[in-house]
PDB file of C-alpha atoms in Angstrom:
ATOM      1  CA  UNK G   1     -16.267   7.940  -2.399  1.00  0.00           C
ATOM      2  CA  UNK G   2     -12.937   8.486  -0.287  1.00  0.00           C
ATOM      3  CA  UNK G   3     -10.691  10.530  -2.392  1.00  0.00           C
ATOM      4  CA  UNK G   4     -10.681  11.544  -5.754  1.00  0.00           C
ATOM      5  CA  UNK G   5      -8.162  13.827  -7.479  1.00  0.00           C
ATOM      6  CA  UNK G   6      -8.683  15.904 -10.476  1.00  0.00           C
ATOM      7  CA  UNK G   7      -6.119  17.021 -13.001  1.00  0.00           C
ATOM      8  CA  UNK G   8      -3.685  17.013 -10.009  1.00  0.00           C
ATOM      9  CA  UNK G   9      -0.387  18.527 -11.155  1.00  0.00           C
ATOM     10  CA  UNK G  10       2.747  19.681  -9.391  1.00  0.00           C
ATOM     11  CA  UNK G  11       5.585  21.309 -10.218  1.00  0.00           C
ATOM     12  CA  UNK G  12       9.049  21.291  -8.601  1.00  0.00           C
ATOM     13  CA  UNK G  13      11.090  24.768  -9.154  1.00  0.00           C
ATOM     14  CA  UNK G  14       7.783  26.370 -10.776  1.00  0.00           C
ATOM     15  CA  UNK G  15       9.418  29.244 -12.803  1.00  0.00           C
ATOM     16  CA  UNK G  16      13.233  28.428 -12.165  1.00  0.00           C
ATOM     17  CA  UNK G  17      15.439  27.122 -14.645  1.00  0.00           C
ATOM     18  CA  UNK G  18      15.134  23.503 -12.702  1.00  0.00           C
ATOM     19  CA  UNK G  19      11.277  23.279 -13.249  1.00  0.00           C
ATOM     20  CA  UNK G  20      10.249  20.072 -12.978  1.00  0.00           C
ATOM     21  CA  UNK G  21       7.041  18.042 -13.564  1.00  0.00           C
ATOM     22  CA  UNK G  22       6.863  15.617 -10.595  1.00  0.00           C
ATOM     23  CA  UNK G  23       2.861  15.100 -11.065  1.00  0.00           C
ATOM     24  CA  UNK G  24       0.932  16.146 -14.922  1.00  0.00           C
ATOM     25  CA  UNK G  25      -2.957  15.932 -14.883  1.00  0.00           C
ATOM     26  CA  UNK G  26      -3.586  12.860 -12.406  1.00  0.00           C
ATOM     27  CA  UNK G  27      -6.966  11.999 -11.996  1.00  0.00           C
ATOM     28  CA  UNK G  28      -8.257   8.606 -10.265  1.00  0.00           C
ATOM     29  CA  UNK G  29     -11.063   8.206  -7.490  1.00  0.00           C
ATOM     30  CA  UNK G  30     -10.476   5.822  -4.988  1.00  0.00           C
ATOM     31  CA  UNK G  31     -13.361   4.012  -3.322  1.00  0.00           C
ATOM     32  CA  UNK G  32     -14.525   3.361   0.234  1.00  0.00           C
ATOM     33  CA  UNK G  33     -12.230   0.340   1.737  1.00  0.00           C
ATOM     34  CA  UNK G  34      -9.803  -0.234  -1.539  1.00  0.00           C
ATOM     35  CA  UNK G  35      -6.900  -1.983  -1.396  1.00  0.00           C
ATOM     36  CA  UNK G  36      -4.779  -0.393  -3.812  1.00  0.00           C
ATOM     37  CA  UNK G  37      -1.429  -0.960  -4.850  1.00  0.00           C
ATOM     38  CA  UNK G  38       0.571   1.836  -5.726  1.00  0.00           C
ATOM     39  CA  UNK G  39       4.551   1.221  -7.950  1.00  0.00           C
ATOM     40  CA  UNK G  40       6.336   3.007 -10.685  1.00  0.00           C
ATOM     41  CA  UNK G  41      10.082   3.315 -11.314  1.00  0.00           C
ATOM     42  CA  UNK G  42      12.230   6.005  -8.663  1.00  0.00           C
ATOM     43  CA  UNK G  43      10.980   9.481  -9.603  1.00  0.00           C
ATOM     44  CA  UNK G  44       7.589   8.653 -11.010  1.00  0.00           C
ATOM     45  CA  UNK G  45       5.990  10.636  -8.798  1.00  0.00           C
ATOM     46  CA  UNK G  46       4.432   7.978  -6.633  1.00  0.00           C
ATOM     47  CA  UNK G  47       6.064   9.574  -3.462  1.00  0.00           C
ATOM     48  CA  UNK G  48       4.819  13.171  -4.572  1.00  0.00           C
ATOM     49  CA  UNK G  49       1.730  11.410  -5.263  1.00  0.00           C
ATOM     50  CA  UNK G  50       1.042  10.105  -1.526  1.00  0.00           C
ATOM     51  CA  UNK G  51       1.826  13.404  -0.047  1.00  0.00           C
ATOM     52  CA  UNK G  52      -0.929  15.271  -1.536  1.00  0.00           C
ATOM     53  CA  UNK G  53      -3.330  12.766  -0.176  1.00  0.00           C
ATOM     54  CA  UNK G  54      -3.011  13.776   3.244  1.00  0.00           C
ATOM     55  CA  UNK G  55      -2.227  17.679   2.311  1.00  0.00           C
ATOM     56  CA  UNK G  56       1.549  17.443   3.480  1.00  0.00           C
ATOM     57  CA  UNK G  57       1.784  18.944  -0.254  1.00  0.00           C
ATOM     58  CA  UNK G  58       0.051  21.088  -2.204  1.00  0.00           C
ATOM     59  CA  UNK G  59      -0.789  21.029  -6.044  1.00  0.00           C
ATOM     60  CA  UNK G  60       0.360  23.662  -8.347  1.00  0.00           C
ATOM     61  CA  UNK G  61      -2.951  22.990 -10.205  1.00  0.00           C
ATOM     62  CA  UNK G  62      -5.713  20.715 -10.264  1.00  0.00           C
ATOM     63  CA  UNK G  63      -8.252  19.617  -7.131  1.00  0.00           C
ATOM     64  CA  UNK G  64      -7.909  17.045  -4.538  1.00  0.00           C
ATOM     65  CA  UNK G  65     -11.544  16.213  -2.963  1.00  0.00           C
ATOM     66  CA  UNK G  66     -11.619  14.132   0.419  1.00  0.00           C
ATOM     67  CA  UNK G  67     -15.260  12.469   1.385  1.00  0.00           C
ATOM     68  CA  UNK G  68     -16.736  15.269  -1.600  1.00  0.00           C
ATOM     69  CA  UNK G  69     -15.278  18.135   0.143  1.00  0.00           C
ATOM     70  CA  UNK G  70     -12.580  20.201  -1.897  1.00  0.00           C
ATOM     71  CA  UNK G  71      -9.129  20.172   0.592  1.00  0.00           C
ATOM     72  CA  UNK G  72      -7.961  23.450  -1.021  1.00  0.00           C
ATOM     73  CA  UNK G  73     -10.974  25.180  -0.467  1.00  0.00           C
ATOM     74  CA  UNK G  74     -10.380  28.042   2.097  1.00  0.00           C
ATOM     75  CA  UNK G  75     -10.759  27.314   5.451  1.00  0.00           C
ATOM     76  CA  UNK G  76     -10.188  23.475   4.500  1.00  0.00           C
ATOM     77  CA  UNK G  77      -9.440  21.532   8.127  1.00  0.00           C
ATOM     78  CA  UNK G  78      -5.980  20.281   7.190  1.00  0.00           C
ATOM     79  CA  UNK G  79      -5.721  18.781  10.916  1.00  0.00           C
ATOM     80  CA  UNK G  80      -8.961  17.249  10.738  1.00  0.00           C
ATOM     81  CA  UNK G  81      -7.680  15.264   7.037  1.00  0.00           C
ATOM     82  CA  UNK G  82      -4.167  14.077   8.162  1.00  0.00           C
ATOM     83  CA  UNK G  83      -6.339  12.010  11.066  1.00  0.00           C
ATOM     84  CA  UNK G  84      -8.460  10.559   8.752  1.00  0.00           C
ATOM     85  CA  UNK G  85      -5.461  10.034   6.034  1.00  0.00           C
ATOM     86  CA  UNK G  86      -2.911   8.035   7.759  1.00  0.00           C
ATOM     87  CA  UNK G  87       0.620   8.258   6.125  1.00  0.00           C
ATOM     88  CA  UNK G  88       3.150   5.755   6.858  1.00  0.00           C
ATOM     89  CA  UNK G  89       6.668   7.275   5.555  1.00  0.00           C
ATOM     90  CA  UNK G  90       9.602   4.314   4.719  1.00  0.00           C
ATOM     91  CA  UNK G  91      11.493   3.704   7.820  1.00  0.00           C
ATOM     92  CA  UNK G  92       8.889   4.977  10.141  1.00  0.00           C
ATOM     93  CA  UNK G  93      10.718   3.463  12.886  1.00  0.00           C
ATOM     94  CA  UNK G  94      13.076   6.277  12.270  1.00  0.00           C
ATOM     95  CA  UNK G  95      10.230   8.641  14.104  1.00  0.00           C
ATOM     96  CA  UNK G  96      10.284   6.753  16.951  1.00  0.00           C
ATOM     97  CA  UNK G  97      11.026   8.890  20.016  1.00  0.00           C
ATOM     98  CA  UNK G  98       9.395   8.400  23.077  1.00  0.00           C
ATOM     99  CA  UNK G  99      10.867   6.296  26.187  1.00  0.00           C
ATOM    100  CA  UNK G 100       8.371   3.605  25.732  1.00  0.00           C
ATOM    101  CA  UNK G 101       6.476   1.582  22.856  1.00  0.00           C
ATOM    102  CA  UNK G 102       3.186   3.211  24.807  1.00  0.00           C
ATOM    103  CA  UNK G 103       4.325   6.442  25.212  1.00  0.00           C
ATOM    104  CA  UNK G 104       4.981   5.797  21.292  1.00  0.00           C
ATOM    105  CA  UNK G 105       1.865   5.179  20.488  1.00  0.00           C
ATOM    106  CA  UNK G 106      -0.063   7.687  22.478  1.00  0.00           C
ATOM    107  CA  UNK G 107       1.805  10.460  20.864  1.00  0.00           C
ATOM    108  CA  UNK G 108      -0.887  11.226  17.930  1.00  0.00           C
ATOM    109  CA  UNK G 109      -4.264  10.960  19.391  1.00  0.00           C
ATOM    110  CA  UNK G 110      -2.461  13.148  22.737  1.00  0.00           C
ATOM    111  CA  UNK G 111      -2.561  15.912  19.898  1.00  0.00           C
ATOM    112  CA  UNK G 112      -5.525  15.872  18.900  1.00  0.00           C
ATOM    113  CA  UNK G 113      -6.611  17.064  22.135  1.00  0.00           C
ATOM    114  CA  UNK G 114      -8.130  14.018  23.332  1.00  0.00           C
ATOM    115  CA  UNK G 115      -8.883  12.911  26.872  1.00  0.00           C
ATOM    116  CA  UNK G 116      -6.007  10.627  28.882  1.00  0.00           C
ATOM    117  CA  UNK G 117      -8.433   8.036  29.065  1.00  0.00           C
ATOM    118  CA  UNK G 118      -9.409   7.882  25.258  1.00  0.00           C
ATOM    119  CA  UNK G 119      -5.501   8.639  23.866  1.00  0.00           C
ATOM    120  CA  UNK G 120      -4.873   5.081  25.942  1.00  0.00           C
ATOM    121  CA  UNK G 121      -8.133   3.417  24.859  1.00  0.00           C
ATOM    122  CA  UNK G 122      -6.812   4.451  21.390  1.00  0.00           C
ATOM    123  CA  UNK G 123      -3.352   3.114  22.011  1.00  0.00           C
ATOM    124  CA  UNK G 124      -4.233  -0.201  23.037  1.00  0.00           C
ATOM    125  CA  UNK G 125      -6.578  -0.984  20.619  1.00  0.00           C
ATOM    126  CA  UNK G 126      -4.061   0.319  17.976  1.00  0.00           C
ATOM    127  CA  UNK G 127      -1.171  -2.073  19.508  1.00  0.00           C
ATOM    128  CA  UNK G 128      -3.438  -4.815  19.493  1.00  0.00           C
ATOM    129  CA  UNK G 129      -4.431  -4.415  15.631  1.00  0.00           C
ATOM    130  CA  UNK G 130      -1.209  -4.690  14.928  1.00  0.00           C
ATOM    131  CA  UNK G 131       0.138  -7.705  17.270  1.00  0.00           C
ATOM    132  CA  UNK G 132       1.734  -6.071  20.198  1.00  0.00           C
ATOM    133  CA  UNK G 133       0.550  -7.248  23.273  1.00  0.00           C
ATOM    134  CA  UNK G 134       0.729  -5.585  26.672  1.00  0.00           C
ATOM    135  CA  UNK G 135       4.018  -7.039  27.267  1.00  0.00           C
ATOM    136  CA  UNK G 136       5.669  -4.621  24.795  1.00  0.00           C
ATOM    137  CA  UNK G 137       3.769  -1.433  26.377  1.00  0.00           C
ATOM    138  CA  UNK G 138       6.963  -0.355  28.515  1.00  0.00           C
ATOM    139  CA  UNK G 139       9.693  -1.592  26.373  1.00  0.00           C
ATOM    140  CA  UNK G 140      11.792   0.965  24.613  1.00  0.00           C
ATOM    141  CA  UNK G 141      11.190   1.239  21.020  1.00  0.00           C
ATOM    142  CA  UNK G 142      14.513   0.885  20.392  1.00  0.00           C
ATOM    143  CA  UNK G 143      15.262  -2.434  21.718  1.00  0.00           C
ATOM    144  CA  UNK G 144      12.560  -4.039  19.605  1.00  0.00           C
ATOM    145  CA  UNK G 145      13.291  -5.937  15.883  1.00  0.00           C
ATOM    146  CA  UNK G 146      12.748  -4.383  12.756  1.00  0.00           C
ATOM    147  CA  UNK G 147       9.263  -5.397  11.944  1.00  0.00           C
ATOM    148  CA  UNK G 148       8.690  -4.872  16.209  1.00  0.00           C
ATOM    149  CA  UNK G 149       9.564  -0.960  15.365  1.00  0.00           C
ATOM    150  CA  UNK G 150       8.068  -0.792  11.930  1.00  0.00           C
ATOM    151  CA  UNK G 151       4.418  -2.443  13.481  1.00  0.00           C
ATOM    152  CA  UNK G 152       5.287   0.326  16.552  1.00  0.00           C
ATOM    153  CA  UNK G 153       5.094   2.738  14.076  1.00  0.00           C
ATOM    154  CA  UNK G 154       2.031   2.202  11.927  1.00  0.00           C
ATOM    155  CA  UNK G 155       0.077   1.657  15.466  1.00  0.00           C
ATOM    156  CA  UNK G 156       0.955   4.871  16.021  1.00  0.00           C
ATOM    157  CA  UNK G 157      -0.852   6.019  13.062  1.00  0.00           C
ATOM    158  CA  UNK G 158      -3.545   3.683  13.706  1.00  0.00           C
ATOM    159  CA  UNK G 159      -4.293   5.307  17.216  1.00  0.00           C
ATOM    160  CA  UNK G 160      -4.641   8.770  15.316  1.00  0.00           C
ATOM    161  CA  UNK G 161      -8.646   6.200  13.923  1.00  0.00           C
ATOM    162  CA  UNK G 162      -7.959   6.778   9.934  1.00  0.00           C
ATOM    163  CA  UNK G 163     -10.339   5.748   7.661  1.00  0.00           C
ATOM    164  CA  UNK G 164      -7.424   5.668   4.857  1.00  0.00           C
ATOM    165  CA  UNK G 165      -3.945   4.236   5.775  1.00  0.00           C
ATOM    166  CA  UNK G 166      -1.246   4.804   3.223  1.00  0.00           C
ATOM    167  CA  UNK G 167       2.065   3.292   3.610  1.00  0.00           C
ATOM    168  CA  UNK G 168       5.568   4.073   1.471  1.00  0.00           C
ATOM    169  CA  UNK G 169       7.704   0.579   1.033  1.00  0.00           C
ATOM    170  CA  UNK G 170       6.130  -0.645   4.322  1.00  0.00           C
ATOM    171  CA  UNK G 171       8.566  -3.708   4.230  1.00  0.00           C
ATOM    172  CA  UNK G 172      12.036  -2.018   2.940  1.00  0.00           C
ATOM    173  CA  UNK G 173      14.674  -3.521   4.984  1.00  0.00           C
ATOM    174  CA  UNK G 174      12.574  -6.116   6.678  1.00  0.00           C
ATOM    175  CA  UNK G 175      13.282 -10.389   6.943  1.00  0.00           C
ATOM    176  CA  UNK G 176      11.030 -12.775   5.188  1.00  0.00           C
ATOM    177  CA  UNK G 177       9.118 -12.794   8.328  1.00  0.00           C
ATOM    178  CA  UNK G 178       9.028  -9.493   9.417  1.00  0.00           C
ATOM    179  CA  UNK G 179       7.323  -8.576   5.706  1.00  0.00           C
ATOM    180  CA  UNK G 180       4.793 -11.290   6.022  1.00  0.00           C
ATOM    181  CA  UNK G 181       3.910  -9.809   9.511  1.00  0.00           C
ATOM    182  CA  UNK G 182       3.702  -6.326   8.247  1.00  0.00           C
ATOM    183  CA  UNK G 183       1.282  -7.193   5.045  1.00  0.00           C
ATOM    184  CA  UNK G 184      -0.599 -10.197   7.201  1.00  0.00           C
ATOM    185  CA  UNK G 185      -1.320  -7.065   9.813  1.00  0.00           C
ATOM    186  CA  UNK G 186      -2.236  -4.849   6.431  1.00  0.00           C
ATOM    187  CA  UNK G 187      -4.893  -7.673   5.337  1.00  0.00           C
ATOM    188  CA  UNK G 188      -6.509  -8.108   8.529  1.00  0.00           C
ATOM    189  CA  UNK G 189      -7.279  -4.138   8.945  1.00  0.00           C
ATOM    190  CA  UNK G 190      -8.517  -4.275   4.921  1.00  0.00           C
ATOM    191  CA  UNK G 191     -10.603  -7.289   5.759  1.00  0.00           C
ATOM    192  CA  UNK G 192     -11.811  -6.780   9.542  1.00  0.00           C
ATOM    193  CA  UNK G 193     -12.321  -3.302   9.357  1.00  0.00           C
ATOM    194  CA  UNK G 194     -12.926  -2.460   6.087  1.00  0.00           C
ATOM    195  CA  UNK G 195      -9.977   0.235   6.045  1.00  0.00           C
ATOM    196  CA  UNK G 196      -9.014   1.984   2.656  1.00  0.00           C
ATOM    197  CA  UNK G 197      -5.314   1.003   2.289  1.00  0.00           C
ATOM    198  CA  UNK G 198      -2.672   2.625  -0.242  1.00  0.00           C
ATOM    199  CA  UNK G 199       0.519   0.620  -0.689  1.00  0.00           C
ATOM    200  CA  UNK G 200       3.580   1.347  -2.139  1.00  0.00           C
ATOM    201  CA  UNK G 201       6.120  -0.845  -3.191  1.00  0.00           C
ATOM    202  CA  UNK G 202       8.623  -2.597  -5.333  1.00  0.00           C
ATOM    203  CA  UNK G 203       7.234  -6.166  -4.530  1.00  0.00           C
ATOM    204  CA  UNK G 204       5.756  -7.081  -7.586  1.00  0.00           C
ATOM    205  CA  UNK G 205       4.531 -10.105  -5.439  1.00  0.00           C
ATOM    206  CA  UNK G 206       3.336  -8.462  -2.989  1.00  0.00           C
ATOM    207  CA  UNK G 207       0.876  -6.211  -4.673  1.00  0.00           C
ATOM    208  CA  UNK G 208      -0.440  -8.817  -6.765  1.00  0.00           C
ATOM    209  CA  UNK G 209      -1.039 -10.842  -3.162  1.00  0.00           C
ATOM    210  CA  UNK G 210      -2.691  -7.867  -1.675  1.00  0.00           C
ATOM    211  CA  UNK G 211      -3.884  -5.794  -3.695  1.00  0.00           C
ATOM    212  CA  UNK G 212      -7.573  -5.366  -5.568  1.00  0.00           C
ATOM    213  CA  UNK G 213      -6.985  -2.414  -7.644  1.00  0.00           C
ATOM    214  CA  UNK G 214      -2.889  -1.543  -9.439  1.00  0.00           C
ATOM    215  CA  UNK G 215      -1.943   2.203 -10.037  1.00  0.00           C
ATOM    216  CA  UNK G 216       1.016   2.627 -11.856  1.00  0.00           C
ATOM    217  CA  UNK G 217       3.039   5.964 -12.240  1.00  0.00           C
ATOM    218  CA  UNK G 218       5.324   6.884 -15.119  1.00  0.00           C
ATOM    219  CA  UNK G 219       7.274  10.377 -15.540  1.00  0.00           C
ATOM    220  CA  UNK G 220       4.474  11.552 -13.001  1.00  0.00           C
ATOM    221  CA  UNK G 221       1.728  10.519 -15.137  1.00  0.00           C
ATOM    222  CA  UNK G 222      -0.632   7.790 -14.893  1.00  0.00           C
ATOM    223  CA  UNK G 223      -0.212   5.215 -16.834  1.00  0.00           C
ATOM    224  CA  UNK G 224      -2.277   2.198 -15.477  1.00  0.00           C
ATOM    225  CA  UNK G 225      -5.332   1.783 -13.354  1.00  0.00           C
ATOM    226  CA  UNK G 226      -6.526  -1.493 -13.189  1.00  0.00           C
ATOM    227  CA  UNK G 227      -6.844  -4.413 -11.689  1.00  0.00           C
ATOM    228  CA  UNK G 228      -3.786  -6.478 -11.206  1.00  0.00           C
ATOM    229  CA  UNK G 229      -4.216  -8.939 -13.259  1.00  0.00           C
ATOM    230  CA  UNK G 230      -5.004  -7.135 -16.379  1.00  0.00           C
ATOM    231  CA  UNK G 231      -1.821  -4.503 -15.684  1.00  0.00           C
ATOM    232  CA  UNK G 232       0.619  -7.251 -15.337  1.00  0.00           C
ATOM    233  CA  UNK G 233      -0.926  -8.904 -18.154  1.00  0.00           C
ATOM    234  CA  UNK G 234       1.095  -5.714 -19.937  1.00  0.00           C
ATOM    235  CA  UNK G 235       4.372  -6.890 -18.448  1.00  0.00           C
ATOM    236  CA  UNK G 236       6.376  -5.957 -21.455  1.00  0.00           C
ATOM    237  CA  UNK G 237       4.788  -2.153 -21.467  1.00  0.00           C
ATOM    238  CA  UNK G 238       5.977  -2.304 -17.599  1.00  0.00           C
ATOM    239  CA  UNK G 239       9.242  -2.892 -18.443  1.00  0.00           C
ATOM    240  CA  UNK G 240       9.595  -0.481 -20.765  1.00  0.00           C
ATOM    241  CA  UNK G 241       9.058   1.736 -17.719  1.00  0.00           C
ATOM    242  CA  UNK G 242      11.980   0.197 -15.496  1.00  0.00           C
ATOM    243  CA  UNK G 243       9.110  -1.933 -13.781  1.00  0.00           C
ATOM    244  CA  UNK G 244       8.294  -5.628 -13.887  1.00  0.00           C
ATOM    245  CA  UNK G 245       5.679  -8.003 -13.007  1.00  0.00           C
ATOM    246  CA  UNK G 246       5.288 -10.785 -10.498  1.00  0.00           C
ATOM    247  CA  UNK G 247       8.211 -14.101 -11.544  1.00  0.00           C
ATOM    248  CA  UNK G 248       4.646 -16.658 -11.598  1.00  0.00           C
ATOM    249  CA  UNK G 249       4.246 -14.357 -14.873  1.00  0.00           C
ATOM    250  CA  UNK G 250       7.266 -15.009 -16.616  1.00  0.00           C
ATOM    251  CA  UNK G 251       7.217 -18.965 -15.886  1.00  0.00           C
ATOM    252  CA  UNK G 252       3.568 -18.893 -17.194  1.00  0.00           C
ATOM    253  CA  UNK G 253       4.769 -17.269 -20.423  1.00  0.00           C
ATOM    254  CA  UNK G 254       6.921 -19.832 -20.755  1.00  0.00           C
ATOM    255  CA  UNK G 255       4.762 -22.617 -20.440  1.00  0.00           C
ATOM    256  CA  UNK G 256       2.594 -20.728 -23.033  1.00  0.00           C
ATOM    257  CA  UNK G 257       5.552 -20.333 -25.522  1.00  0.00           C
ATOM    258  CA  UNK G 258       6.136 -24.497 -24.759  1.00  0.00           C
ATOM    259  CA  UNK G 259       2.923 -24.896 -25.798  1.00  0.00           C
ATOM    260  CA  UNK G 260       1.433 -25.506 -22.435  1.00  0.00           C
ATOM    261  CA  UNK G 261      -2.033 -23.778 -22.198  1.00  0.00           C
ATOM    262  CA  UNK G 262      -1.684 -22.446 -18.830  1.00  0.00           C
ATOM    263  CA  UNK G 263      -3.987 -19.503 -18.553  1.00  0.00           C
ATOM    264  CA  UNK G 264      -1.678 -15.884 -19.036  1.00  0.00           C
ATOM    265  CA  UNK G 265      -3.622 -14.056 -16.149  1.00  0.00           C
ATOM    266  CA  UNK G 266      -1.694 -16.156 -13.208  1.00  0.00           C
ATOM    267  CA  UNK G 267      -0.097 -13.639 -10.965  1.00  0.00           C
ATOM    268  CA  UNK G 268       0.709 -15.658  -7.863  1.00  0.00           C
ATOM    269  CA  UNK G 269       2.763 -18.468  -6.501  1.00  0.00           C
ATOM    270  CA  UNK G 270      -0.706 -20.618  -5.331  1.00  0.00           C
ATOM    271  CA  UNK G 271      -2.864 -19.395  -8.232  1.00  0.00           C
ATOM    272  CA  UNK G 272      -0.204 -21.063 -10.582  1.00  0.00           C
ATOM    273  CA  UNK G 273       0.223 -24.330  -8.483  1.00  0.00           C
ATOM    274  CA  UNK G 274      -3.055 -24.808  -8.423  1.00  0.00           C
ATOM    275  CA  UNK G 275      -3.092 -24.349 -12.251  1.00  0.00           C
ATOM    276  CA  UNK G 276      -0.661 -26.755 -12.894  1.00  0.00           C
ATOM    277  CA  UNK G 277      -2.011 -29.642 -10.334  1.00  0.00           C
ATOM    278  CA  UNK G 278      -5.354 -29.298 -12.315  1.00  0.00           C
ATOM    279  CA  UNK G 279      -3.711 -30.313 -15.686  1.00  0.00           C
ATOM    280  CA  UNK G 280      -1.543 -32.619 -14.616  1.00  0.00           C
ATOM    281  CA  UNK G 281      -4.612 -34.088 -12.926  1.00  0.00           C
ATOM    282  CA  UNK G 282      -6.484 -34.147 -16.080  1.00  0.00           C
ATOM    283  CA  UNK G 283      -3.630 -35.859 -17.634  1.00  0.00           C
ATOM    284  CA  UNK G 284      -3.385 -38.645 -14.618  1.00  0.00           C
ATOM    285  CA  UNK G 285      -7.053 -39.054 -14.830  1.00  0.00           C
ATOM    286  CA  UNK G 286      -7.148 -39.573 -18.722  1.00  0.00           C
ATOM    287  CA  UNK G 287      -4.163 -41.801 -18.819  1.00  0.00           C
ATOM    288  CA  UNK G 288      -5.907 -44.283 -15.760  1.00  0.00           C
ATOM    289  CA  UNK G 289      -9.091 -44.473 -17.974  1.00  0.00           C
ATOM    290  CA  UNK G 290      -7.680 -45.573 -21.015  1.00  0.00           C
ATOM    291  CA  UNK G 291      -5.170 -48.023 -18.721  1.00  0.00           C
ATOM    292  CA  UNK G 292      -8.788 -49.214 -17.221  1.00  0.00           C
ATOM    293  CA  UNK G 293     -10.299 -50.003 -20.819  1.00  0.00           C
TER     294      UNK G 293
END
């Protein structure tokens, strides 16, 4: 078990006439080398939520436990759990600093007070994980593209060797093809390495391409924890919320309510073409038999 939280609550303004509930009695547990997908409307609390996974906040109530071990338990390392937490803010470019994409990189593990040799060991394996090869080492970091800075960025984090990387909006302001690089990068570390990743986002298409297991805030409450088929299966409940689900599941409703008997659990673009090929297959196929008699 990575993290789990239990009755995690926190309160904006605590005893001020602007009190405000941003997180009420969360509780989830999140597995060794998840993908989980992580949406609600603005001011849900997902953003809250993410913060108090690495300790950058702390809960008015409730526990937050991290590999068994209680992080507001006195004495907790707090250091020792941001390395092992990795949190990617929205626009991390916007962090950038350093004179070089290198330089960049090594910033993190320099700080923890590792050798020279091992922050660079650290860097280069990071930059390769995430498609920057050693042509980009002593580029500025400001002269790169979008999804260049943004992939700068989470190596950055990566150098820091999390076992959980959680990233806010990862894609927000990126090109068709700098998103696909981002989440094809975000795959590769779930699948090759076996990394726990968090991801939040507004892609209803992207979490149900990605991820294996949907969380879904409301009010600062959660409301959902599932896989995502079965949450998006509950698109009208998600709307209710401000939310939607993937645009496969509308056009398979649809079909459904044109009598078509496409299954209702389709959630992506290939899952229903596939679908569809199959029946119109079994149509072809019937129609050439009965031509043949």
């Amino acid at each position: 078990m990575s993290i789990k939280a239990v009755n995690l609550t926190h309160i904006y303004g605590e005893g001020t006439a602007f009190e405000q509930y941003a997180l009420r009695d969360v509780n989830f547990e999140i597995e060794d080398g998840q993908f989980i997908g992580l949406i609600g409307h603005t001011g849900s609390g997902k953003s809250t939520l993410i913060q108090h996974l690495n300790g950058l906040l702390k809960a008015t109530s409730g526990e937050l436990y991290y590999n068994g071990e209680n992080i507001y338990a006195p004495g907790y390392d707090m250091k020792a759990l941001r390395s092992k937490v990795g949190l990617v803010f929205q626009y991390p470019e916007h962090q950038l600093f350093e004179v070089d994409v290198f330089s960049d990189v090594c910033f993190g593990p320099k700080n923890q007070g590792l050798k020279k040799e091992e922050v660079e060991e650290r860097a280069r394996k990071a930059l390769e994980l995430v498609g920057l090869d050693e042509s980009f080492y002593a580029q500025s970091p400001f002269e790169l593209s979008g999804g260049q800075k943004r992939r700068v960025a989470i190596a950055g984090v990566l150098a820091m060797d999390p076992e959980v990387l959680i990233l806010d909006e990862p894609t927000a302001g990126l090109d068709p093809k700098g998103r696909d690089e981002i989440l094809g990068q975000l795959e590769r570390l779930h699948r090759d390495r076996g990394m726990t990743i968090i991801l939040v986002s507004h892609s209803m298409e992207d979490i149900a391409r990605y991820a294996d297991r949907l969380i879904v805030m409301n009010h600062g409450e959660k409301v959902f924890d599932d896989t995502p088929r079965n949450v998006f299966r509950s698109y009208k409940e998600l709307e209710s919320m401000g939310l939607a689900a993937p645009q496969v599941t509308y056009i398979v409703q649809a079909l459904r309510r044109e009598g078509i008997p496409i299954d209702d659990s389709l959630i992506t673009v290939e899952e229903a073409r596939d679908a569809i090929l199959s029946m119109v297959g079994l149509k072809t196929g019937r129609t050439e038999k009965k031509q043949n008699a």
